[in-house]
CSV table of N, CA and C in Angstrom, one decimal:
chain,number,residue,atom,x,y,z
A,1,MET,N,0.8,-1.2,0.0
A,1,MET,CA,0.0,0.0,0.0
A,1,MET,C,0.9,1.2,0.0
A,2,GLU,N,0.6,2.2,-0.8
A,2,GLU,CA,1.3,3.4,-0.9
A,2,GLU,C,1.0,4.4,0.2
A,3,VAL,N,2.0,4.9,0.8
A,3,VAL,CA,1.8,5.9,1.9
A,3,VAL,C,1.8,7.3,1.3
A,4,GLU,N,0.8,8.1,1.6
A,4,GLU,CA,0.7,9.4,1.0
A,4,GLU,C,0.9,10.4,2.1
A,5,GLY,N,1.8,11.3,1.9
A,5,GLY,CA,2.1,12.4,2.9
A,5,GLY,C,2.4,11.9,4.3
A,6,GLY,N,3.0,10.7,4.4
A,6,GLY,CA,3.4,10.1,5.7
A,6,GLY,C,2.3,9.5,6.4
A,7,ARG,N,1.1,9.5,5.8
A,7,ARG,CA,-0.1,8.8,6.5
A,7,ARG,C,-0.7,7.8,5.5
A,8,PHE,N,-1.4,6.9,6.0
A,8,PHE,CA,-2.1,5.9,5.1
A,8,PHE,C,-3.5,5.6,5.8
A,9,PRO,N,-4.4,5.3,4.9
A,9,PRO,CA,-5.8,5.0,5.5
A,9,PRO,C,-5.8,3.7,6.2
A,10,ILE,N,-5.7,3.8,7.6
A,10,ILE,CA,-5.6,2.6,8.4
A,10,ILE,C,-6.8,1.6,8.2
A,11,ALA,N,-8.0,2.1,8.1
A,11,ALA,CA,-9.1,1.2,8.0
A,11,ALA,C,-9.0,0.4,6.7
A,12,GLU,N,-8.7,1.0,5.6
A,12,GLU,CA,-8.5,0.2,4.3
A,12,GLU,C,-7.4,-0.8,4.4
A,13,PHE,N,-6.3,-0.3,5.1
A,13,PHE,CA,-5.1,-1.2,5.3
A,13,PHE,C,-5.5,-2.4,6.1
A,14,ILE,N,-6.1,-2.2,7.2
A,14,ILE,CA,-6.5,-3.3,8.1
A,14,ILE,C,-7.4,-4.3,7.4
A,15,GLN,N,-8.4,-3.8,6.7
A,15,GLN,CA,-9.3,-4.7,6.0
A,15,GLN,C,-8.6,-5.5,4.9
A,16,ALA,N,-7.7,-4.8,4.2
A,16,ALA,CA,-7.0,-5.6,3.1
A,16,ALA,C,-6.0,-6.5,3.7
A,17,GLU,N,-5.2,-6.1,4.7
A,17,GLU,CA,-4.2,-7.0,5.3
A,17,GLU,C,-4.7,-8.1,6.1
A,18,LEU,N,-5.8,-7.9,6.9
A,18,LEU,CA,-6.3,-9.0,7.7
A,18,LEU,C,-6.8,-10.2,6.9
A,19,SER,N,-7.3,-9.9,5.8
A,19,SER,CA,-7.8,-11.0,5.0
A,19,SER,C,-6.6,-11.9,4.5
A,20,ILE,N,-5.4,-11.2,4.2
A,20,ILE,CA,-4.2,-11.9,3.9
A,20,ILE,C,-3.6,-12.6,5.1
A,21,TRP,N,-3.5,-11.9,6.2
A,21,TRP,CA,-2.8,-12.5,7.4
A,21,TRP,C,-3.6,-13.6,8.0
A,22,ARG,N,-4.9,-13.5,8.1
A,22,ARG,CA,-5.7,-14.6,8.6
A,22,ARG,C,-5.5,-15.9,7.9
A,23,SER,N,-5.5,-15.7,6.5
A,23,SER,CA,-5.3,-17.0,5.7
A,23,SER,C,-3.9,-17.5,5.9
A,24,ALA,N,-2.9,-16.6,6.2
A,24,ALA,CA,-1.6,-17.1,6.3
A,24,ALA,C,-1.2,-17.7,7.7
A,25,VAL,N,-2.1,-17.6,8.7
A,25,VAL,CA,-1.8,-18.1,10.0
A,25,VAL,C,-1.5,-19.6,10.0
A,26,ARG,N,-2.2,-20.4,9.3
A,26,ARG,CA,-1.9,-21.8,9.2
A,26,ARG,C,-1.1,-22.2,8.0
A,27,HIS,N,-1.2,-21.4,7.0
A,27,HIS,CA,-0.6,-21.7,5.7
A,27,HIS,C,0.5,-20.8,5.4
A,28,THR,N,1.5,-21.3,4.6
A,28,THR,CA,2.5,-20.4,4.1
A,28,THR,C,1.9,-19.4,3.1
A,29,HIS,N,2.3,-18.1,3.2
A,29,HIS,CA,1.8,-17.1,2.3
A,29,HIS,C,2.8,-16.9,1.3
A,30,GLY,N,2.8,-17.7,0.2
A,30,GLY,CA,3.8,-17.6,-0.8
A,30,GLY,C,5.1,-18.1,-0.2
A,31,ASP,N,6.2,-17.4,-0.6
A,31,ASP,CA,7.5,-17.7,0.0
A,31,ASP,C,7.8,-16.9,1.3
A,32,MET,N,6.8,-16.1,1.7
A,32,MET,CA,7.0,-15.2,2.8
A,32,MET,C,6.8,-15.9,4.1
A,33,GLN,N,7.7,-15.6,5.1
A,33,GLN,CA,7.6,-16.1,6.4
A,33,GLN,C,6.8,-15.1,7.2
A,34,MET,N,6.1,-15.5,8.2
A,34,MET,CA,5.4,-14.6,9.1
A,34,MET,C,6.2,-14.4,10.3
A,35,LYS,N,6.0,-13.3,10.9
A,35,LYS,CA,6.6,-13.0,12.2
A,35,LYS,C,5.6,-13.4,13.3
A,36,TYR,N,6.1,-14.1,14.3
A,36,TYR,CA,5.2,-14.5,15.5
A,36,TYR,C,5.9,-14.0,16.7
A,37,LEU,N,5.1,-13.5,17.6
A,37,LEU,CA,5.6,-13.1,18.9
A,37,LEU,C,5.2,-14.2,19.9
A,38,LEU,N,6.1,-14.8,20.5
A,38,LEU,CA,5.9,-15.9,21.5
A,38,LEU,C,6.0,-15.3,22.9
A,39,LEU,N,4.9,-15.1,23.6
A,39,LEU,CA,4.9,-14.4,24.9
A,39,LEU,C,5.0,-15.5,25.9
A,40,ILE,N,5.9,-15.4,26.8
A,40,ILE,CA,6.2,-16.4,27.8
A,40,ILE,C,5.6,-16.0,29.2
A,41,TYR,N,4.6,-16.7,29.7
A,41,TYR,CA,3.9,-16.4,30.9
A,41,TYR,C,4.2,-17.4,32.0
A,42,GLY,N,4.3,-17.0,33.2
A,42,GLY,CA,4.5,-18.0,34.3
A,42,GLY,C,4.5,-17.3,35.6
A,43,ASP,N,4.5,-18.1,36.7
A,43,ASP,CA,4.6,-17.5,38.0
A,43,ASP,C,6.1,-17.4,38.3
A,44,GLU,N,6.5,-16.1,38.4
A,44,GLU,CA,8.0,-15.9,38.6
A,44,GLU,C,8.5,-16.4,39.9
A,45,GLN,N,7.6,-16.7,40.8
A,45,GLN,CA,8.1,-17.3,42.1
A,45,GLN,C,8.3,-18.8,42.0
A,46,ALA,N,7.9,-19.4,40.9
A,46,ALA,CA,7.9,-20.9,40.7
A,46,ALA,C,9.3,-21.4,40.4
A,47,TRP,N,10.2,-20.5,40.1
A,47,TRP,CA,11.6,-20.9,39.7
A,47,TRP,C,12.6,-20.7,40.8
A,48,THR,N,13.4,-21.7,41.0
A,48,THR,CA,14.6,-21.5,41.9
A,48,THR,C,15.6,-20.7,41.1
A,49,GLU,N,16.6,-20.2,41.8
A,49,GLU,CA,17.7,-19.5,41.1
A,49,GLU,C,18.4,-20.4,40.1
A,50,ALA,N,18.6,-21.7,40.5
A,50,ALA,CA,19.3,-22.7,39.7
A,50,ALA,C,18.4,-23.0,38.4
A,51,GLU,N,17.1,-23.1,38.6
A,51,GLU,CA,16.2,-23.4,37.5
A,51,GLU,C,16.2,-22.2,36.5
A,52,ARG,N,16.2,-21.0,37.1
A,52,ARG,CA,16.2,-19.8,36.3
A,52,ARG,C,17.4,-19.7,35.5
A,53,ALA,N,18.6,-19.9,36.1
A,53,ALA,CA,19.8,-19.9,35.3
A,53,ALA,C,19.9,-20.9,34.2
A,54,GLN,N,19.3,-22.1,34.5
A,54,GLN,CA,19.3,-23.2,33.5
A,54,GLN,C,18.3,-22.7,32.3
A,55,CYS,N,17.2,-22.1,32.7
A,55,CYS,CA,16.2,-21.6,31.7
A,55,CYS,C,16.9,-20.6,30.8
A,56,TYR,N,17.7,-19.7,31.4
A,56,TYR,CA,18.4,-18.7,30.6
A,56,TYR,C,19.4,-19.3,29.6
A,57,SER,N,20.1,-20.3,30.1
A,57,SER,CA,21.1,-21.0,29.3
A,57,SER,C,20.4,-21.8,28.2
A,58,ASP,N,19.3,-22.5,28.5
A,58,ASP,CA,18.6,-23.3,27.5
A,58,ASP,C,17.9,-22.3,26.4
A,59,SER,N,17.5,-21.2,26.9
A,59,SER,CA,16.9,-20.2,26.0
A,59,SER,C,17.9,-19.6,25.0
A,60,THR,N,19.1,-19.4,25.5
A,60,THR,CA,20.2,-18.9,24.7
A,60,THR,C,20.6,-19.9,23.6
A,61,LYS,N,20.6,-21.2,24.0
A,61,LYS,CA,20.9,-22.3,23.1
A,61,LYS,C,19.8,-22.3,22.0
A,62,LEU,N,18.5,-22.2,22.4
A,62,LEU,CA,17.4,-22.2,21.5
A,62,LEU,C,17.5,-21.0,20.5
A,63,ALA,N,17.9,-19.9,21.0
A,63,ALA,CA,18.0,-18.7,20.2
A,63,ALA,C,19.1,-18.9,19.1
A,64,HIS,N,20.2,-19.5,19.5
A,64,HIS,CA,21.3,-19.8,18.5
A,64,HIS,C,20.8,-20.9,17.5
A,65,GLN,N,20.0,-21.9,17.9
A,65,GLN,CA,19.5,-22.9,17.0
A,65,GLN,C,18.6,-22.2,16.0
A,66,LEU,N,17.7,-21.3,16.5
A,66,LEU,CA,16.8,-20.6,15.6
A,66,LEU,C,17.5,-19.7,14.6
A,67,GLN,N,18.6,-19.0,15.1
A,67,GLN,CA,19.4,-18.2,14.3
A,67,GLN,C,20.0,-18.9,13.1
A,68,SER,N,20.5,-20.1,13.4
A,68,SER,CA,21.2,-20.9,12.4
A,68,SER,C,20.2,-21.3,11.3
A,69,LYS,N,18.9,-21.3,11.6
A,69,LYS,CA,17.8,-21.7,10.6
A,69,LYS,C,17.2,-20.4,10.0
A,70,GLY,N,17.7,-19.2,10.4
A,70,GLY,CA,17.2,-18.0,9.9
A,70,GLY,C,15.8,-17.6,10.4
A,71,GLN,N,15.5,-18.1,11.6
A,71,GLN,CA,14.2,-17.9,12.2
A,71,GLN,C,14.2,-16.9,13.4
A,72,PHE,N,15.4,-16.6,13.9
A,72,PHE,CA,15.5,-15.8,15.1
A,72,PHE,C,15.5,-14.3,14.8
A,73,LEU,N,14.7,-13.6,15.5
A,73,LEU,CA,14.6,-12.1,15.4
A,73,LEU,C,15.0,-11.4,16.6
A,74,ALA,N,14.5,-11.9,17.8
A,74,ALA,CA,14.8,-11.3,19.1
A,74,ALA,C,14.3,-12.2,20.2
A,75,THR,N,14.9,-12.0,21.4
A,75,THR,CA,14.4,-12.6,22.6
A,75,THR,C,14.9,-11.9,23.8
A,76,ALA,N,14.2,-11.9,24.9
A,76,ALA,CA,14.7,-11.3,26.1
A,76,ALA,C,13.8,-11.7,27.3
A,77,PRO,N,14.4,-12.0,28.4
A,77,PRO,CA,13.5,-12.1,29.6
A,77,PRO,C,13.2,-10.7,30.1
A,78,LEU,N,12.2,-10.6,30.9
A,78,LEU,CA,11.8,-9.3,31.5
A,78,LEU,C,12.2,-9.2,33.0
A,79,GLN,N,12.4,-8.0,33.5
A,79,GLN,CA,12.7,-7.8,34.9
A,79,GLN,C,11.5,-8.3,35.7
A,80,PRO,N,11.6,-8.6,37.0
A,80,PRO,CA,10.5,-9.0,37.8
A,80,PRO,C,9.3,-8.1,37.7
A,81,VAL,N,8.1,-8.6,37.9
A,81,VAL,CA,6.9,-7.8,37.7
A,81,VAL,C,6.8,-6.6,38.7
A,82,ALA,N,7.6,-6.7,39.8
A,82,ALA,CA,7.6,-5.6,40.8
A,82,ALA,C,8.2,-4.4,40.2
A,83,THR,N,9.0,-4.5,39.1
A,83,THR,CA,9.6,-3.3,38.4
A,83,THR,C,8.7,-2.7,37.4
A,84,ALA,N,7.5,-3.3,37.1
A,84,ALA,CA,6.6,-2.8,36.1
A,84,ALA,C,5.9,-1.5,36.5
A,85,THR,N,5.6,-0.7,35.4
A,85,THR,CA,4.9,0.5,35.6
A,85,THR,C,3.8,0.5,34.5
A,86,THR,N,2.6,0.9,34.8
A,86,THR,CA,1.5,0.9,33.8
A,86,THR,C,1.1,2.3,33.6
A,87,VAL,N,0.9,2.6,32.3
A,87,VAL,CA,0.5,4.0,31.9
A,87,VAL,C,-0.9,3.8,31.2
A,88,LYS,N,-1.8,4.7,31.6
A,88,LYS,CA,-3.1,4.8,30.9
A,88,LYS,C,-3.4,6.3,30.6
A,89,VAL,N,-4.0,6.5,29.5
A,89,VAL,CA,-4.4,7.9,29.1
A,89,VAL,C,-5.9,7.9,29.0
A,90,ARG,N,-6.5,8.8,29.8
A,90,ARG,CA,-8.0,8.9,29.8
A,90,ARG,C,-8.3,10.4,29.7
A,91,ASP,N,-9.1,10.8,28.7
A,91,ASP,CA,-9.5,12.2,28.5
A,91,ASP,C,-8.3,13.1,28.5
A,92,GLY,N,-7.2,12.6,27.8
A,92,GLY,CA,-6.0,13.4,27.6
A,92,GLY,C,-5.1,13.5,28.8
A,93,LYS,N,-5.5,12.8,29.9
A,93,LYS,CA,-4.6,12.8,31.1
A,93,LYS,C,-3.9,11.5,31.2
A,94,ARG,N,-2.6,11.5,31.6
A,94,ARG,CA,-1.8,10.3,31.8
A,94,ARG,C,-1.9,9.9,33.2
A,95,PHE,N,-2.2,8.6,33.4
A,95,PHE,CA,-2.2,8.0,34.8
A,95,PHE,C,-1.1,7.0,34.8
A,96,VAL,N,-0.2,7.1,35.8
A,96,VAL,CA,0.9,6.1,36.0
A,96,VAL,C,0.7,5.4,37.3
A,97,THR,N,0.8,4.0,37.2
A,97,THR,CA,0.6,3.2,38.3
A,97,THR,C,1.8,2.2,38.4
A,98,ASP,N,2.4,2.1,39.6
A,98,ASP,CA,3.4,1.1,39.8
A,98,ASP,C,2.8,-0.3,39.8
A,99,GLY,N,3.6,-1.2,39.1
A,99,GLY,CA,3.1,-2.5,39.0
A,99,GLY,C,2.4,-2.9,37.7
A,100,PRO,N,2.1,-4.1,37.6
A,100,PRO,CA,1.4,-4.6,36.3
A,100,PRO,C,0.0,-4.1,36.2
A,101,PHE,N,-0.5,-4.2,35.0
A,101,PHE,CA,-1.9,-3.8,34.7
A,101,PHE,C,-2.9,-4.6,35.5
A,102,ALA,N,-2.7,-5.9,35.5
A,102,ALA,CA,-3.6,-6.8,36.2
A,102,ALA,C,-2.9,-7.7,37.2
A,103,GLU,N,-3.6,-8.0,38.3
A,103,GLU,CA,-3.1,-8.9,39.3
A,103,GLU,C,-3.4,-10.3,38.8
A,104,THR,N,-2.4,-11.1,38.5
A,104,THR,CA,-2.7,-12.5,38.1
A,104,THR,C,-1.6,-13.4,38.7
A,105,ARG,N,-1.9,-14.7,38.6
A,105,ARG,CA,-0.9,-15.7,39.1
A,105,ARG,C,0.3,-15.8,38.2
A,106,GLU,N,0.0,-15.6,36.9
A,106,GLU,CA,1.1,-15.7,35.9
A,106,GLU,C,1.4,-14.4,35.3
A,107,GLN,N,2.7,-14.1,35.2
A,107,GLN,CA,3.1,-12.8,34.6
A,107,GLN,C,3.8,-13.0,33.3
A,108,LEU,N,3.8,-11.9,32.5
A,108,LEU,CA,4.6,-12.0,31.3
A,108,LEU,C,6.1,-11.9,31.7
A,109,GLY,N,6.8,-12.9,31.4
A,109,GLY,CA,8.2,-13.0,31.8
A,109,GLY,C,9.3,-12.8,30.7
A,110,GLY,N,8.9,-12.9,29.5
A,110,GLY,CA,9.8,-12.7,28.4
A,110,GLY,C,9.1,-13.0,27.1
A,111,TYR,N,9.9,-13.0,26.0
A,111,TYR,CA,9.4,-13.2,24.7
A,111,TYR,C,10.4,-13.8,23.7
A,112,PHE,N,10.0,-14.4,22.7
A,112,PHE,CA,10.8,-14.7,21.5
A,112,PHE,C,10.0,-14.0,20.3
A,113,LEU,N,10.7,-13.4,19.4
A,113,LEU,CA,10.2,-12.9,18.2
A,113,LEU,C,10.8,-13.7,17.1
A,114,VAL,N,10.0,-14.5,16.3
A,114,VAL,CA,10.6,-15.4,15.3
A,114,VAL,C,9.9,-15.3,14.0
A,115,ASP,N,10.6,-15.8,13.0
A,115,ASP,CA,10.0,-16.0,11.6
A,115,ASP,C,9.7,-17.4,11.5
A,116,ALA,N,8.4,-17.7,11.1
A,116,ALA,CA,8.0,-19.1,10.9
A,116,ALA,C,7.1,-19.1,9.6
A,117,LYS,N,7.1,-20.3,9.0
A,117,LYS,CA,6.4,-20.4,7.8
A,117,LYS,C,4.9,-20.4,8.0
A,118,ASN,N,4.5,-20.9,9.2
A,118,ASN,CA,3.0,-21.0,9.6
A,118,ASN,C,2.9,-21.2,11.1
A,119,LEU,N,1.7,-21.3,11.5
A,119,LEU,CA,1.4,-21.5,12.9
A,119,LEU,C,2.0,-22.8,13.4
A,120,ASP,N,1.9,-23.8,12.6
A,120,ASP,CA,2.4,-25.1,13.1
A,120,ASP,C,3.9,-25.0,13.4
A,121,GLU,N,4.7,-24.3,12.6
A,121,GLU,CA,6.1,-24.1,12.8
A,121,GLU,C,6.3,-23.3,14.1
A,122,ALA,N,5.5,-22.2,14.3
A,122,ALA,CA,5.6,-21.4,15.5
A,122,ALA,C,5.2,-22.2,16.7
A,123,LEU,N,4.2,-23.1,16.6
A,123,LEU,CA,3.9,-24.0,17.7
A,123,LEU,C,5.1,-24.9,18.1
A,124,ASP,N,5.8,-25.4,17.1
A,124,ASP,CA,7.0,-26.3,17.4
A,124,ASP,C,8.0,-25.5,18.1
A,125,ILE,N,8.3,-24.2,17.7
A,125,ILE,CA,9.3,-23.4,18.4
A,125,ILE,C,8.8,-23.1,19.8
A,126,ALA,N,7.5,-22.8,20.0
A,126,ALA,CA,7.0,-22.5,21.3
A,126,ALA,C,7.1,-23.6,22.3
A,127,GLY,N,7.0,-24.8,21.8
A,127,GLY,CA,7.1,-26.0,22.6
A,127,GLY,C,8.5,-26.3,23.0
A,128,ARG,N,9.5,-25.6,22.4
A,128,ARG,CA,10.9,-25.8,22.8
A,128,ARG,C,11.4,-24.7,23.7
A,129,ILE,N,10.6,-23.7,24.0
A,129,ILE,CA,10.9,-22.6,24.9
A,129,ILE,C,10.9,-23.1,26.3
A,130,PRO,N,12.0,-23.0,27.0
A,130,PRO,CA,12.1,-23.5,28.4
A,130,PRO,C,11.1,-23.0,29.4
A,131,GLY,N,10.6,-21.8,29.2
A,131,GLY,CA,9.6,-21.2,30.1
A,131,GLY,C,8.2,-22.0,30.0
A,132,ALA,N,8.0,-22.7,28.9
A,132,ALA,CA,6.8,-23.5,28.8
A,132,ALA,C,6.7,-24.7,29.7
A,133,ARG,N,7.9,-25.0,30.3
A,133,ARG,CA,7.9,-26.2,31.2
A,133,ARG,C,7.2,-25.9,32.5
A,134,LYS,N,7.2,-24.6,32.9
A,134,LYS,CA,6.5,-24.2,34.2
A,134,LYS,C,5.4,-23.2,34.0
A,135,GLY,N,5.3,-22.7,32.7
A,135,GLY,CA,4.3,-21.7,32.5
A,135,GLY,C,3.6,-22.0,31.2
A,136,ALA,N,3.3,-20.9,30.4
A,136,ALA,CA,2.6,-21.1,29.1
A,136,ALA,C,3.3,-20.1,28.1
A,137,VAL,N,3.1,-20.4,26.8
A,137,VAL,CA,3.6,-19.6,25.8
A,137,VAL,C,2.4,-19.2,24.9
A,138,GLU,N,2.1,-18.0,24.8
A,138,GLU,CA,1.1,-17.5,23.9
A,138,GLU,C,1.7,-17.1,22.6
A,139,ILE,N,1.1,-17.5,21.5
A,139,ILE,CA,1.6,-17.3,20.2
A,139,ILE,C,0.7,-16.3,19.5
A,140,ARG,N,1.3,-15.2,19.0
A,140,ARG,CA,0.5,-14.2,18.3
A,140,ARG,C,1.2,-13.8,17.0
A,141,PRO,N,0.5,-13.9,15.9
A,141,PRO,CA,1.1,-13.4,14.6
A,141,PRO,C,1.2,-11.9,14.7
A,142,VAL,N,2.3,-11.4,14.1
A,142,VAL,CA,2.6,-10.0,14.1
A,142,VAL,C,1.9,-9.3,12.9
A,143,LEU,N,1.2,-8.3,13.1
A,143,LEU,CA,0.6,-7.5,12.0
A,143,LEU,C,1.6,-6.5,11.6
A,144,GLU,N,2.2,-6.6,10.4
A,144,GLU,CA,3.1,-5.6,9.9
A,144,GLU,C,2.4,-4.5,9.2
A,145,ILE,N,2.7,-3.2,9.6
A,145,ILE,CA,2.0,-2.1,9.0
A,145,ILE,C,3.1,-1.3,8.2
A,146,PRO,N,2.8,-1.1,6.9
A,146,PRO,CA,3.7,-0.4,6.1
A,146,PRO,C,4.0,1.0,6.6
A,147,GLY,N,5.2,1.5,6.3
A,147,GLY,CA,5.5,2.9,6.7
A,147,GLY,C,6.2,3.0,8.1
A,148,LEU,N,6.2,1.9,8.9
A,148,LEU,CA,6.9,1.9,10.1
A,148,LEU,C,8.4,1.9,9.9
A,149,PRO,N,9.2,2.6,10.7
A,149,PRO,CA,10.6,2.5,10.6
A,149,PRO,C,11.1,1.1,10.9
A,150,THR,N,12.2,0.7,10.3
A,150,THR,CA,12.8,-0.6,10.6
A,150,THR,C,14.2,-0.4,11.3
A,151,PRO,N,14.6,-1.3,12.2
A,151,PRO,CA,15.8,-1.1,12.9
A,151,PRO,C,17.0,-1.1,11.9
């Protein structure tokens, strides 16, 4: 889609792109790989220090394996939930709260951003993430919007 004057009609873009991306979730879209964000959730208190260190080591190994296959884009663990800050804007006013948005037993602990041919391949990668042993991995296809800067 062509960007005019630095802006593009988002409604038309979303309608056009969602039909493409929804069909690509399970199937390869031509030769194009899709980006998937693999969100790792768990109870951060469930890990001993030794288990956490092993998880980081195993995650690093997985990242190198994915990189060797051209699938690795990024990964990182997050600081403990106690370091979180939440921002909301209501009626033009910013509200800042210490802590996460919601009180839950499982917290977002990290992520992998990967290239995968389809959801099945993303599922395979998610099943190899060490955090899935004690928590859960949510898989979300990334919607790429034209005109955004790239690193």
